[in-house]
Amino acid sequence: MQCQLSTHDGDHFGLLGDDGMRGTALWLRWHGMSEAELVVLPDCPEVGGEGCCLFADHAEQHTWEDTPEAAPCTS
């Protein structure tokens, strides 16, 4: 699992997929090599660029602000 956030401090988040509820997704959250947990988070409401593929109130940049090499939204 790779963190979906741009360079940052704090928890890491990897998208696992749509949880079946409109406007939310299932994420894996971890910090360093410690335990990980499953969390359901609301989607980021920002619609600039092609829309943000992260969760609401995420740290740092929206996905459309990442470098051109960044992977598109995938689950």
PDB file of C-alpha atoms in Angstrom, residues 9-49:
ATOM      1  CA  ASP A   9       4.063  14.774   8.109  1.00  0.00           C
ATOM      2  CA  GLY A  10       1.661  12.640  10.107  1.00  0.00           C
ATOM      3  CA  ASP A  11      -0.625   9.757   9.217  1.00  0.00           C
ATOM      4  CA  HIS A  12      -0.524   8.039   5.830  1.00  0.00           C
ATOM      5  CA  PHE A  13      -3.630   7.076   3.850  1.00  0.00           C
ATOM      6  CA  GLY A  14      -4.112   4.478   1.130  1.00  0.00           C
ATOM      7  CA  LEU A  15      -7.356   4.231  -0.807  1.00  0.00           C
ATOM      8  CA  LEU A  16      -8.907   0.771  -0.631  1.00  0.00           C
ATOM      9  CA  GLY A  17     -12.076   1.523  -2.564  1.00  0.00           C
ATOM     10  CA  ASP A  18     -15.621   2.752  -2.583  1.00  0.00           C
ATOM     11  CA  ASP A  19     -17.463   1.575   0.521  1.00  0.00           C
ATOM     12  CA  GLY A  20     -20.830   1.574  -1.245  1.00  0.00           C
ATOM     13  CA  MET A  21     -22.092   4.738   0.443  1.00  0.00           C
ATOM     14  CA  ARG A  22     -22.345   7.767  -1.836  1.00  0.00           C
ATOM     15  CA  GLY A  23     -19.709  10.399  -1.053  1.00  0.00           C
ATOM     16  CA  THR A  24     -17.429   8.193   1.074  1.00  0.00           C
ATOM     17  CA  ALA A  25     -14.604   5.718   0.551  1.00  0.00           C
ATOM     18  CA  LEU A  26     -12.732   3.079   2.530  1.00  0.00           C
ATOM     19  CA  TRP A  27      -9.166   4.074   3.456  1.00  0.00           C
ATOM     20  CA  LEU A  28      -6.276   2.393   5.266  1.00  0.00           C
ATOM     21  CA  ARG A  29      -4.658   4.793   7.775  1.00  0.00           C
ATOM     22  CA  TRP A  30      -1.211   4.188   9.325  1.00  0.00           C
ATOM     23  CA  HIS A  31       1.704   6.035  10.893  1.00  0.00           C
ATOM     24  CA  GLY A  32       5.251   4.780  10.391  1.00  0.00           C
ATOM     25  CA  MET A  33       5.509   1.049  11.002  1.00  0.00           C
ATOM     26  CA  SER A  34       2.771   1.003  13.658  1.00  0.00           C
ATOM     27  CA  GLU A  35      -0.649  -0.593  13.386  1.00  0.00           C
ATOM     28  CA  ALA A  36      -2.981   0.314  10.567  1.00  0.00           C
ATOM     29  CA  GLU A  37      -6.732   0.797  10.726  1.00  0.00           C
ATOM     30  CA  LEU A  38      -9.626   0.875   8.275  1.00  0.00           C
ATOM     31  CA  VAL A  39     -11.541   4.143   8.176  1.00  0.00           C
ATOM     32  CA  VAL A  40     -14.500   5.374   6.142  1.00  0.00           C
ATOM     33  CA  LEU A  41     -13.939   9.005   5.184  1.00  0.00           C
ATOM     34  CA  PRO A  42     -16.056  11.514   3.247  1.00  0.00           C
ATOM     35  CA  ASP A  43     -14.798  12.437  -0.224  1.00  0.00           C
ATOM     36  CA  CYS A  44     -12.974  15.741  -0.730  1.00  0.00           C
ATOM     37  CA  PRO A  45     -15.564  18.250  -1.984  1.00  0.00           C
ATOM     38  CA  GLU A  46     -13.068  20.280  -4.077  1.00  0.00           C
ATOM     39  CA  VAL A  47     -13.769  20.166  -7.806  1.00  0.00           C
ATOM     40  CA  GLY A  48     -10.838  22.141  -9.280  1.00  0.00           C
ATOM     41  CA  GLY A  49      -8.869  20.468 -12.058  1.00  0.00           C
TER      42      GLY A  49
END
